[in-house]
Coordinates of C-alpha atoms in Angstrom, one line a residue:
Chain N
M1 CA 75.9 107.9 116.1
K2 CA 74.4 111.3 115.4
C3 CA 74.8 113.6 112.4
R4 CA 77.5 116.2 113.2
K5 CA 75.3 119.0 111.8
C6 CA 71.7 118.4 113.1
S7 CA 72.0 115.5 115.6
K8 CA 69.5 113.3 113.6
T9 CA 70.6 109.6 113.4
A10 CA 73.6 109.4 111.0
V11 CA 73.5 107.2 107.9
I12 CA 77.3 107.3 107.4
R13 CA 80.3 107.6 109.6
L14 CA 83.4 109.0 108.0
R15 CA 86.3 107.9 110.2
Q16 CA 88.9 109.6 107.9
H17 CA 87.2 112.9 108.7
N18 CA 86.2 111.9 112.2
T19 CA 82.6 112.8 111.5
A20 CA 79.1 111.4 110.6
F21 CA 76.1 112.7 108.7
C22 CA 72.3 112.1 108.2
E23 CA 71.1 111.8 104.6
E24 CA 70.4 115.4 104.1
H25 CA 73.8 116.6 105.4
F26 CA 75.7 113.9 103.7
N27 CA 74.3 115.0 100.4
E28 CA 75.3 118.6 101.3
Y29 CA 78.8 117.5 102.3
F30 CA 79.2 115.3 99.2
E31 CA 78.1 118.0 96.7
K32 CA 80.2 120.7 98.4
R33 CA 83.2 118.3 98.3
V34 CA 82.8 117.9 94.5
E35 CA 82.3 121.6 93.9
R36 CA 85.4 122.4 96.0
T37 CA 87.5 119.8 94.1
I38 CA 86.4 121.4 90.8
N39 CA 87.3 124.9 92.0
E40 CA 90.5 123.8 93.8
Y41 CA 92.0 122.4 90.6
S42 CA 90.3 124.9 88.2
M43 CA 88.9 121.8 86.5
F44 CA 86.1 123.5 84.4
N45 CA 83.4 126.1 84.7
K46 CA 79.7 126.2 84.0
S47 CA 80.0 127.5 80.4
E48 CA 82.2 124.5 79.4
K49 CA 80.6 121.4 77.7
L50 CA 81.4 118.3 79.7
L51 CA 81.4 114.8 78.3
V52 CA 80.9 112.3 81.2
A53 CA 82.2 108.8 80.4
V54 CA 79.6 106.5 81.9
S55 CA 79.9 102.8 82.3
G56 CA 76.7 102.0 84.3
G57 CA 78.8 101.6 87.5
K58 CA 78.1 103.8 90.6
D59 CA 81.1 106.1 90.2
S60 CA 80.4 107.5 86.7
S61 CA 76.6 107.5 87.4
V62 CA 77.2 109.6 90.5
A63 CA 79.6 111.9 88.6
W64 CA 77.1 112.6 85.9
Y65 CA 74.2 113.1 88.4
V66 CA 76.1 115.4 90.7
L67 CA 77.6 117.6 88.0
K68 CA 74.1 118.1 86.5
K69 CA 72.7 118.9 89.9
L70 CA 75.5 121.4 90.5
G71 CA 74.5 123.2 87.3
Y72 CA 77.2 122.0 84.8
T73 CA 76.5 121.4 81.1
T74 CA 76.8 117.7 80.7
S75 CA 76.3 114.9 78.2
G76 CA 76.9 111.2 78.8
L77 CA 79.1 108.9 76.7
F78 CA 78.7 105.1 76.9
I79 CA 81.2 103.1 74.9
D80 CA 79.9 99.6 74.2
L81 CA 82.9 97.2 74.0
G82 CA 80.9 94.0 74.6
T83 CA 82.3 93.5 78.1
E84 CA 79.2 94.4 80.1
N85 CA 75.6 94.8 79.1
N86 CA 74.8 98.2 80.7
T87 CA 73.0 100.1 77.9
E88 CA 69.7 100.0 79.7
I89 CA 71.2 101.2 82.9
V90 CA 73.0 104.2 81.4
K91 CA 69.8 105.1 79.6
K92 CA 68.1 105.3 83.0
I93 CA 70.8 107.7 84.3
S94 CA 70.3 109.8 81.2
E95 CA 66.6 110.0 82.0
K96 CA 67.3 110.8 85.6
T97 CA 69.7 113.7 84.6
G98 CA 67.5 114.7 81.7
E99 CA 70.7 115.0 79.6
E100 CA 71.7 113.6 76.2
L101 CA 73.4 110.2 76.1
L102 CA 75.8 109.3 73.3
I103 CA 76.3 105.6 72.7
V104 CA 79.4 104.5 70.7
N105 CA 79.9 101.0 69.5
G106 CA 83.5 100.5 70.2
K107 CA 83.6 97.1 68.5
Q108 CA 83.1 98.8 65.1
Y109 CA 86.8 99.7 65.0
F110 CA 87.9 96.1 65.4
G111 CA 85.6 94.3 63.0
G112 CA 83.0 93.5 65.7
L113 CA 85.6 91.9 68.0
T114 CA 85.2 92.2 71.8
V115 CA 87.9 93.4 74.1
A116 CA 88.5 89.9 75.3
E117 CA 88.9 88.6 71.7
I118 CA 91.3 91.5 70.9
S119 CA 93.3 90.8 74.0
R120 CA 93.7 87.2 73.0
I121 CA 94.7 88.1 69.5
V122 CA 97.4 90.6 70.5
K123 CA 98.4 88.7 73.6
R124 CA 98.1 91.7 76.0
P125 CA 96.1 92.0 79.2
T126 CA 92.4 92.7 78.7
C127 CA 92.4 95.7 81.2
S128 CA 95.2 97.4 79.3
I129 CA 93.5 96.9 75.9
C130 CA 90.1 98.0 77.3
G131 CA 91.6 101.2 78.9
L132 CA 93.5 102.1 75.7
I133 CA 90.4 101.8 73.5
R134 CA 88.2 103.7 76.0
R135 CA 90.6 106.5 76.4
Y136 CA 91.0 106.9 72.7
I137 CA 87.3 106.9 71.9
M138 CA 86.4 109.2 74.8
N139 CA 88.9 111.7 73.5
K140 CA 87.9 111.3 69.9
V141 CA 84.2 111.8 70.6
A142 CA 85.0 114.8 72.8
Y143 CA 87.2 116.4 70.1
E144 CA 84.8 115.8 67.2
K145 CA 81.7 117.0 69.1
N146 CA 83.5 120.1 70.5
F147 CA 83.4 119.1 74.2
D148 CA 85.7 121.0 76.5
A149 CA 86.5 118.2 78.9
V150 CA 86.1 114.5 79.4
I151 CA 84.9 113.6 82.9
T152 CA 85.6 110.3 84.6
G153 CA 84.2 108.9 87.9
H154 CA 87.6 107.9 89.4
N155 CA 87.4 108.0 93.2
L156 CA 89.9 108.2 96.0
D157 CA 90.2 104.4 96.2
D158 CA 91.0 104.2 92.5
E159 CA 93.6 106.9 92.8
V160 CA 95.3 105.5 95.8
S161 CA 95.3 102.1 94.4
F162 CA 96.9 103.3 91.1
L163 CA 99.3 105.4 93.1
L164 CA 100.4 102.4 95.3
G165 CA 100.8 100.2 92.2
N166 CA 102.8 102.9 90.5
V167 CA 105.0 103.5 93.6
L168 CA 105.6 99.8 94.2
N169 CA 107.1 99.7 90.7
W170 CA 108.3 103.3 90.7
Q171 CA 106.6 104.0 87.4
V172 CA 107.3 107.7 87.4
E173 CA 105.8 108.4 84.0
Y174 CA 102.5 107.0 85.2
I175 CA 102.7 108.8 88.6
K176 CA 103.1 112.1 86.8
R177 CA 99.9 111.6 84.9
Q178 CA 97.9 110.9 88.1
A179 CA 96.7 114.5 88.5
P180 CA 93.0 115.2 89.1
V181 CA 93.0 117.3 85.9
L182 CA 95.1 117.0 82.8
E183 CA 94.8 120.1 80.6
S184 CA 93.9 120.1 76.9
N185 CA 96.7 120.1 74.3
G186 CA 95.7 120.3 70.7
R187 CA 93.5 117.3 69.9
L188 CA 94.0 115.9 73.4
I189 CA 91.0 117.1 75.3
K190 CA 91.2 118.0 79.0
K191 CA 90.4 115.2 81.4
A192 CA 89.1 115.8 84.9
K193 CA 88.2 113.6 87.9
P194 CA 85.8 115.6 90.2
L195 CA 85.2 112.6 92.6
V196 CA 88.9 112.2 93.4
W197 CA 88.5 113.1 97.1
L198 CA 85.5 110.9 97.7
T199 CA 85.8 107.2 98.7
E200 CA 84.0 104.3 97.1
K201 CA 81.9 104.0 100.1
E202 CA 80.8 107.6 100.1
I203 CA 79.9 107.4 96.4
Y204 CA 78.0 104.2 96.9
V205 CA 76.0 105.7 99.8
Y206 CA 75.3 108.9 97.7
A207 CA 74.1 106.7 94.8
L208 CA 71.7 104.8 97.2
I209 CA 70.4 108.0 98.9
N210 CA 69.7 109.6 95.6
R211 CA 68.0 106.5 94.1
L212 CA 70.4 106.3 91.2
T213 CA 70.3 103.2 88.9
F214 CA 73.7 101.6 88.7
S215 CA 75.1 98.1 88.0
T216 CA 76.7 96.3 91.0
E217 CA 78.4 93.8 88.7
R218 CA 82.1 93.9 88.6
C219 CA 83.8 93.7 85.2
P220 CA 84.3 90.0 84.5
F221 CA 88.0 90.7 83.7
S222 CA 88.8 92.5 87.0
K223 CA 88.9 89.3 89.1
N224 CA 92.7 89.1 89.2
A225 CA 93.4 92.8 88.7
S226 CA 96.3 94.1 90.8
S227 CA 94.3 97.3 91.5
L228 CA 91.8 95.2 93.5
K229 CA 94.6 93.8 95.5
Y230 CA 96.0 97.2 96.2
K231 CA 92.5 98.4 97.3
K232 CA 92.2 95.5 99.6
V233 CA 95.5 96.1 101.4
L234 CA 94.9 99.9 101.6
N235 CA 91.5 99.2 103.2
E236 CA 93.3 96.9 105.7
L237 CA 95.6 99.7 106.6
E238 CA 92.7 102.1 106.8
I239 CA 91.2 100.1 109.6
T240 CA 94.0 100.8 112.0
Q241 CA 95.1 104.1 110.5
P242 CA 91.9 105.9 109.5
G243 CA 92.7 108.5 106.9
V244 CA 95.9 106.8 105.5
K245 CA 94.4 106.7 102.0
L246 CA 93.4 110.4 102.1
R247 CA 96.8 111.4 103.5
F248 CA 98.6 109.3 100.9
Y249 CA 96.9 111.1 98.0
K250 CA 96.8 114.5 99.6
E251 CA 100.5 114.7 100.5
F252 CA 101.3 113.3 97.1
Q253 CA 99.3 116.2 95.5
K254 CA 100.7 118.8 97.9
K255 CA 104.4 117.9 97.7
D256 CA 104.3 117.5 93.9
L257 CA 107.6 115.4 94.1
F258 CA 107.5 114.1 90.6
G259 CA 106.5 117.1 88.5
S260 CA 103.7 117.2 86.0
D261 CA 103.6 115.5 82.6
N262 CA 104.1 118.8 80.7
E263 CA 107.5 117.7 79.4
E264 CA 105.9 114.6 77.9
K265 CA 103.1 116.8 76.4
A266 CA 105.7 118.9 74.7
R267 CA 106.9 115.8 72.9
L268 CA 103.5 114.9 71.5
S269 CA 103.1 114.8 67.7
E270 CA 100.3 113.8 65.4
C271 CA 99.7 110.1 64.7
A272 CA 100.5 109.4 61.0
I273 CA 97.3 107.5 60.6
C274 CA 94.6 109.2 62.6
G275 CA 96.1 112.6 63.5
Y276 CA 95.4 112.3 67.2
P277 CA 98.3 113.0 69.6
T278 CA 101.0 110.4 70.2
T279 CA 104.5 110.2 71.6
G280 CA 105.6 108.0 68.7
K281 CA 104.8 108.1 65.0
V282 CA 101.7 106.0 65.1
C283 CA 99.4 106.1 68.2
S284 CA 98.8 103.0 70.2
F285 CA 95.2 102.8 69.1
C286 CA 96.1 102.7 65.5
R287 CA 98.9 100.2 66.2
L288 CA 96.4 98.0 67.9
E289 CA 94.0 98.3 64.9
E290 CA 96.8 97.3 62.6
M291 CA 97.8 94.3 64.8
V292 CA 94.3 93.1 64.9
K293 CA 93.9 93.5 61.1
D294 CA 97.1 91.6 60.5
A295 CA 96.1 88.8 62.8
M296 CA 92.7 88.6 61.2
G297 CA 94.2 88.6 57.7
K298 CA 96.5 85.8 58.6
Q299 CA 93.6 83.8 60.0
E300 CA 91.7 84.2 56.7
D301 CA 94.7 83.1 54.6
Chain D
M1 CA 111.7 70.8 94.6
K2 CA 115.4 70.3 93.9
C3 CA 118.4 72.5 94.5
R4 CA 119.0 74.6 91.3
K5 CA 122.8 73.9 91.7
C6 CA 123.2 70.2 92.6
S7 CA 119.7 68.6 92.4
K8 CA 119.7 67.6 96.0
T9 CA 116.4 68.2 97.8
A10 CA 116.0 71.9 98.4
V11 CA 115.5 73.3 101.8
I12 CA 114.3 76.7 100.6
R13 CA 112.4 78.0 97.6
L14 CA 112.9 81.6 96.6
R15 CA 110.0 82.5 94.5
Q16 CA 111.2 86.1 94.0
H17 CA 114.3 84.7 92.3
N18 CA 112.5 81.7 90.8
T19 CA 115.0 79.3 92.3
A20 CA 115.5 76.8 95.2
F21 CA 118.6 75.6 97.1
C22 CA 119.9 72.8 99.3
E23 CA 121.6 73.8 102.6
E24 CA 125.1 74.0 101.2
H25 CA 124.1 76.1 98.1
F26 CA 121.8 78.3 100.1
N27 CA 124.7 79.2 102.4
E28 CA 126.8 79.9 99.4
Y29 CA 124.1 82.0 97.7
F30 CA 123.4 83.9 101.0
E31 CA 127.1 84.7 101.7
K32 CA 127.7 85.8 98.1
R33 CA 124.7 88.0 98.3
V34 CA 126.0 89.8 101.4
E35 CA 129.5 90.1 99.9
R36 CA 128.0 91.5 96.7
T37 CA 125.9 94.1 98.7
I38 CA 129.0 95.2 100.6
N39 CA 130.9 95.7 97.3
E40 CA 128.0 97.2 95.3
Y41 CA 127.6 100.1 97.8
S42 CA 131.3 100.2 98.8
M43 CA 130.1 99.8 102.4
F44 CA 133.4 98.9 104.0
N45 CA 136.5 96.8 103.5
K46 CA 138.4 94.2 105.4
S47 CA 140.8 96.7 107.1
E48 CA 138.0 98.6 108.6
K49 CA 136.7 98.0 112.2
L50 CA 133.0 97.2 112.2
L51 CA 130.7 97.5 115.2
V52 CA 127.8 95.2 114.8
A53 CA 124.7 96.3 116.8
V54 CA 123.2 93.1 118.2
S55 CA 119.9 92.6 119.9
G56 CA 119.7 88.9 120.2
G57 CA 117.3 88.6 117.3
K58 CA 118.0 86.6 114.2
D59 CA 118.9 89.5 111.9
S60 CA 121.7 91.1 113.9
S61 CA 123.0 87.7 114.9
V62 CA 123.2 86.6 111.3
A63 CA 124.8 89.9 110.3
W64 CA 127.6 89.4 112.9
Y65 CA 128.2 85.7 112.1
V66 CA 128.3 86.2 108.3
L67 CA 130.5 89.2 108.4
K68 CA 133.0 87.3 110.6
K69 CA 132.8 84.3 108.3
L70 CA 133.5 86.5 105.3
G71 CA 136.7 87.8 107.0
Y72 CA 135.7 91.2 108.3
T73 CA 137.0 92.7 111.5
T74 CA 134.0 92.8 113.9
S75 CA 132.9 93.5 117.4
G76 CA 129.4 93.2 118.8
L77 CA 127.5 95.9 120.7
F78 CA 124.6 95.0 122.9
I79 CA 122.7 98.0 124.4
D80 CA 120.6 96.9 127.4
L81 CA 117.6 99.1 127.6
G82 CA 115.6 96.9 129.9
T83 CA 113.1 95.9 127.1
E84 CA 114.3 92.4 126.5
N85 CA 116.5 90.0 128.5
N86 CA 118.9 88.9 125.7
T87 CA 122.3 89.3 127.4
E88 CA 122.9 85.5 127.6
I89 CA 121.9 85.0 123.9
V90 CA 124.2 87.7 122.6
K91 CA 127.1 86.2 124.7
K92 CA 126.5 82.9 122.9
I93 CA 126.8 84.7 119.5
S94 CA 129.9 86.3 120.7
E95 CA 131.3 82.8 121.6
K96 CA 130.2 81.5 118.2
T97 CA 132.0 84.3 116.3
G98 CA 134.9 84.3 118.7
E99 CA 134.7 88.1 118.7
E100 CA 134.6 90.7 121.4
L101 CA 131.2 91.8 122.8
L102 CA 130.6 95.2 124.2
I103 CA 127.6 95.5 126.6
V104 CA 126.3 99.0 127.4
N105 CA 123.8 99.7 130.0
G106 CA 121.6 102.2 128.2
K107 CA 119.5 102.9 131.3
Q108 CA 122.5 104.6 133.0
Y109 CA 121.8 107.8 131.0
F110 CA 118.2 108.0 132.4
G111 CA 118.7 107.3 136.1
G112 CA 117.9 103.6 135.6
L113 CA 114.6 104.1 133.8
T114 CA 113.5 101.7 131.1
V115 CA 112.4 102.8 127.7
A116 CA 108.8 102.1 128.6
E117 CA 109.1 104.4 131.6
I118 CA 110.9 107.1 129.7
S119 CA 108.2 106.9 127.0
R120 CA 105.5 107.4 129.6
I121 CA 107.2 110.3 131.1
V122 CA 107.8 112.2 127.9
K123 CA 104.5 111.0 126.3
R124 CA 106.1 109.8 123.1
P125 CA 105.8 106.3 121.4
T126 CA 108.1 103.7 122.9
C127 CA 109.5 102.7 119.5
S128 CA 110.6 106.2 118.7
I129 CA 112.3 106.7 122.1
C130 CA 114.0 103.3 121.9
G131 CA 115.3 104.0 118.3
L132 CA 116.6 107.4 119.3
I133 CA 118.5 106.1 122.3
R134 CA 119.9 103.1 120.4
R135 CA 121.1 105.1 117.4
Y136 CA 122.8 107.6 119.7
I137 CA 124.6 105.0 121.8
M138 CA 125.7 103.0 118.8
N139 CA 127.2 106.0 117.3
K140 CA 128.8 107.3 120.5
V141 CA 130.4 103.9 121.2
A142 CA 131.6 103.6 117.6
Y143 CA 133.1 107.1 117.7
E144 CA 134.8 106.7 121.1
K145 CA 136.2 103.3 120.4
N146 CA 137.4 104.2 116.9
F147 CA 135.2 102.0 114.9
D148 CA 134.8 102.8 111.2
A149 CA 131.2 101.7 110.8
V150 CA 128.1 100.7 112.7
I151 CA 126.5 97.6 111.2
T152 CA 122.8 96.8 111.6
G153 CA 120.9 93.7 110.6
H154 CA 118.1 95.5 108.7
N155 CA 116.7 93.1 106.1
L156 CA 114.6 93.6 102.9
D157 CA 111.3 93.3 104.8
D158 CA 112.4 96.0 107.2
E159 CA 113.4 98.3 104.4
V160 CA 110.3 97.8 102.2
S161 CA 108.1 98.2 105.2
F162 CA 109.9 101.5 106.2
L163 CA 109.7 102.6 102.6
L164 CA 106.0 101.9 102.3
G165 CA 105.3 103.7 105.5
N166 CA 107.4 106.7 104.4
V167 CA 105.8 106.7 101.0
L168 CA 102.2 106.5 102.4
N169 CA 103.0 109.6 104.3
W170 CA 105.4 111.1 101.7
Q171 CA 108.0 111.7 104.4
V172 CA 110.8 112.6 102.0
E173 CA 113.3 113.4 104.7
Y174 CA 113.1 109.8 106.0
I175 CA 113.0 108.4 102.5
K176 CA 116.3 110.1 101.7
R177 CA 117.9 108.4 104.7
Q178 CA 116.9 104.9 103.6
A179 CA 120.2 104.2 101.8
P180 CA 122.0 100.9 102.5
V181 CA 125.0 102.9 103.6
L182 CA 125.2 106.4 105.1
E183 CA 128.7 107.8 105.0
S184 CA 130.6 109.2 108.0
N185 CA 130.5 112.9 108.7
G186 CA 132.6 114.1 111.6
R187 CA 131.4 112.4 114.8
L188 CA 128.6 110.7 112.9
I189 CA 130.0 107.3 112.1
K190 CA 129.2 105.5 108.9
K191 CA 126.2 103.1 109.0
A192 CA 125.7 100.1 106.8
K193 CA 123.1 97.4 106.3
P194 CA 124.7 94.5 104.5
L195 CA 121.6 92.3 104.8
V196 CA 119.4 94.7 102.9
W197 CA 118.8 92.4 99.9
L198 CA 117.8 89.4 102.0
T199 CA 114.4 88.7 103.3
E200 CA 113.4 87.8 106.8
K201 CA 112.7 84.2 105.7
E202 CA 116.1 83.9 104.1
I203 CA 117.8 85.2 107.3
Y204 CA 115.8 82.9 109.5
V205 CA 116.7 79.8 107.4
Y206 CA 120.3 80.9 107.4
A207 CA 120.3 81.2 111.2
L208 CA 118.7 77.7 111.5
I209 CA 121.1 76.0 109.1
N210 CA 124.1 77.6 110.8
R211 CA 122.9 76.7 114.3
L212 CA 122.9 80.3 115.5
T213 CA 121.4 81.1 118.9
F214 CA 118.8 83.8 118.6
S215 CA 115.7 85.0 120.4
T216 CA 112.4 84.4 118.7
E217 CA 110.6 86.7 121.0
R218 CA 109.2 89.9 119.6
C219 CA 109.8 93.1 121.3
P220 CA 106.8 93.5 123.7
F221 CA 106.2 97.0 122.4
S222 CA 106.0 96.1 118.7
K223 CA 102.4 94.6 118.9
N224 CA 100.7 97.6 117.3
A225 CA 103.7 98.9 115.4
S226 CA 102.7 100.1 111.9
S227 CA 105.8 98.5 110.5
L228 CA 104.3 95.1 111.2
K229 CA 101.1 96.0 109.4
Y230 CA 103.1 97.2 106.4
K231 CA 105.1 93.9 106.4
K232 CA 101.8 92.0 106.5
V233 CA 100.3 93.8 103.5
L234 CA 103.5 93.6 101.5
N235 CA 103.6 89.8 102.2
E236 CA 100.0 89.5 101.0
L237 CA 100.9 91.3 97.8
E238 CA 104.0 89.1 97.5
I239 CA 101.8 86.0 97.3
T240 CA 100.2 87.0 94.0
Q241 CA 103.1 89.1 92.7
P242 CA 106.3 87.3 93.7
G243 CA 109.2 89.8 93.7
V244 CA 107.1 92.9 94.4
K245 CA 109.1 93.7 97.6
L246 CA 112.5 93.2 95.8
R247 CA 111.3 95.3 92.9
F248 CA 110.0 98.1 95.1
Y249 CA 113.3 98.5 96.9
K250 CA 115.5 97.9 93.8
E251 CA 113.8 100.4 91.6
F252 CA 113.8 102.9 94.5
Q253 CA 117.6 102.5 94.8
K254 CA 118.1 102.6 91.0
K255 CA 116.0 105.5 90.2
D256 CA 117.2 107.6 93.1
L257 CA 114.2 109.9 92.8
F258 CA 114.6 111.7 96.1
G259 CA 118.3 112.5 96.2
S260 CA 120.5 111.6 99.1
D261 CA 120.6 113.3 102.6
N262 CA 123.9 115.2 101.8
E263 CA 122.1 118.5 102.0
E264 CA 120.9 117.7 105.4
K265 CA 124.4 116.5 106.4
A266 CA 125.8 119.8 105.4
R267 CA 123.5 121.5 107.9
L268 CA 124.7 119.4 110.8
S269 CA 126.4 121.2 113.7
E270 CA 127.7 120.1 117.2
C271 CA 125.2 119.6 120.0
A272 CA 125.8 122.3 122.6
I273 CA 125.7 119.7 125.4
C274 CA 127.4 116.5 124.1
G275 CA 129.1 117.7 121.0
Y276 CA 127.6 115.0 118.7
P277 CA 126.1 116.0 115.4
T278 CA 122.6 117.5 115.4
T279 CA 120.5 119.6 113.0
G280 CA 119.4 121.9 115.9
K281 CA 121.3 123.4 118.8
V282 CA 120.9 120.5 121.2
C283 CA 120.6 117.0 119.9
S284 CA 117.4 115.0 120.5
F285 CA 119.2 112.6 122.9
C286 CA 120.3 115.4 125.2
R287 CA 116.8 117.0 124.9
L288 CA 115.3 113.7 126.0
E289 CA 117.7 113.5 128.9
E290 CA 116.7 117.0 130.0
M291 CA 113.0 116.3 129.7
V292 CA 113.4 113.1 131.8
K293 CA 115.5 115.0 134.4
D294 CA 112.9 117.8 134.5
A295 CA 110.1 115.4 134.9
M296 CA 111.9 113.4 137.6
G297 CA 112.7 116.6 139.4
K298 CA 109.1 117.7 139.5
Q299 CA 108.0 114.3 140.8
E300 CA 110.5 114.7 143.7
D301 CA 109.3 118.2 144.5

């Protein structure tokens, strides 16, 4: 198969777009796609300070690298929660981008406990605990250090898999929050996902072509994650219906059937403990801290 | 595994309900479930005349049998479109129920052409042509013979597979029409699906236990049908998330996020050719007839 642009041998075929590209033109396509996504949703501009949440995986590494390449002002944030040992990897991405890397020890909030330990103590799924802690810390660091937006590497496969899971359970409150950009609101800093229109495969190929260092290890807790099952079945459907994933997410965005989460934002108040936004009196992060402290206190008794 | 009711050996395990039944109690459960569905949605009552659309497959055969057993006034309608040769089978179900069977030769409308031939002539998918013709004839027969409702054997697997397909493409106008009962509106006769909460497996087992005659042959045109692919992936998800199908459809019904099709019904007018309801000037059945006539005319020229 030949590159659609220059007829060199293609390195990637994109069935969903009925096209194929060589290395050079894939890079061009990829970067244009990111830039277009940023502009389409008015995500951020070049004068804004972006905090890219990096895990060491391909998606966030690519997000950081491509934003820097496109001329945005970025720093990386790595939150160490004791699940993976990716500190050296994220340092290499920081070297590659030439941008500052912030490393936060997430375990400090919970007396050195790992996510797995916290999850056992409070009897809630590891992924839900991990997500809660990461989202809180990302936002807190962004707010305290005056960043304008938190950037995550969520890709099209992540988004369609969330969307399918949320639709299968008709969790409208989650569906509403699936927008590619969620605007700032007081101490809640804007969140944006500039890779939202690119698939896992495209991001992987981009990372390889551009010689990025990234971890290929899966989170050890993801083994039975429903999101992986949703990804699997969506990829199965994609084989016979190329573009089904893209269409699913595109029509969802276009038709805007569920409205945004503005209503919910209007109901946000300050957490009585930490002052960060919450829909209740005490935010779920502080409640988690309390639960862990209580449980640890009891163990010591 | 034992029957949850009498501790005899179970013949079926229902993981989605976390239960199991022997033959006797499965029949009891099944028939109660149908009766409850009919009442829950006020589908029809025992004084109404029901026209059960039968194909010879397990679903419609079970629908007819169970409705008769529950004391409803039923007739069967078999539309012969030359796709399957199930006339003898539907006659046996008619004998088993002791109720009248109407047989309509659907090919008469199209000069003896089969669905496959029509589909080739008008260059549209066979399943879409077949569905269009069947829905039109069912309604026409019901209207002309003063039936109060048309009954189809759609089961939970059908419904969740339609729903998934419609959601993946966000086809809201189809989603709105997925209700278990669609009320009458002038010459558009009420349609009801009393098996909507029962799975394919449950219906199959019920058919076996009650010694119903049914065809196990799949429609020859269904091989590449997307609905079968959706069923497959939903069944895959069901393995690790028992009840996901039931929940998907139940929450959809409960939350009623897309509204009903009443708006659309208000826009219905009479087809200029046949007088049956349509959203345009000429209904899609009459347009199909015209297209086939035109094409045949050209062939003869």
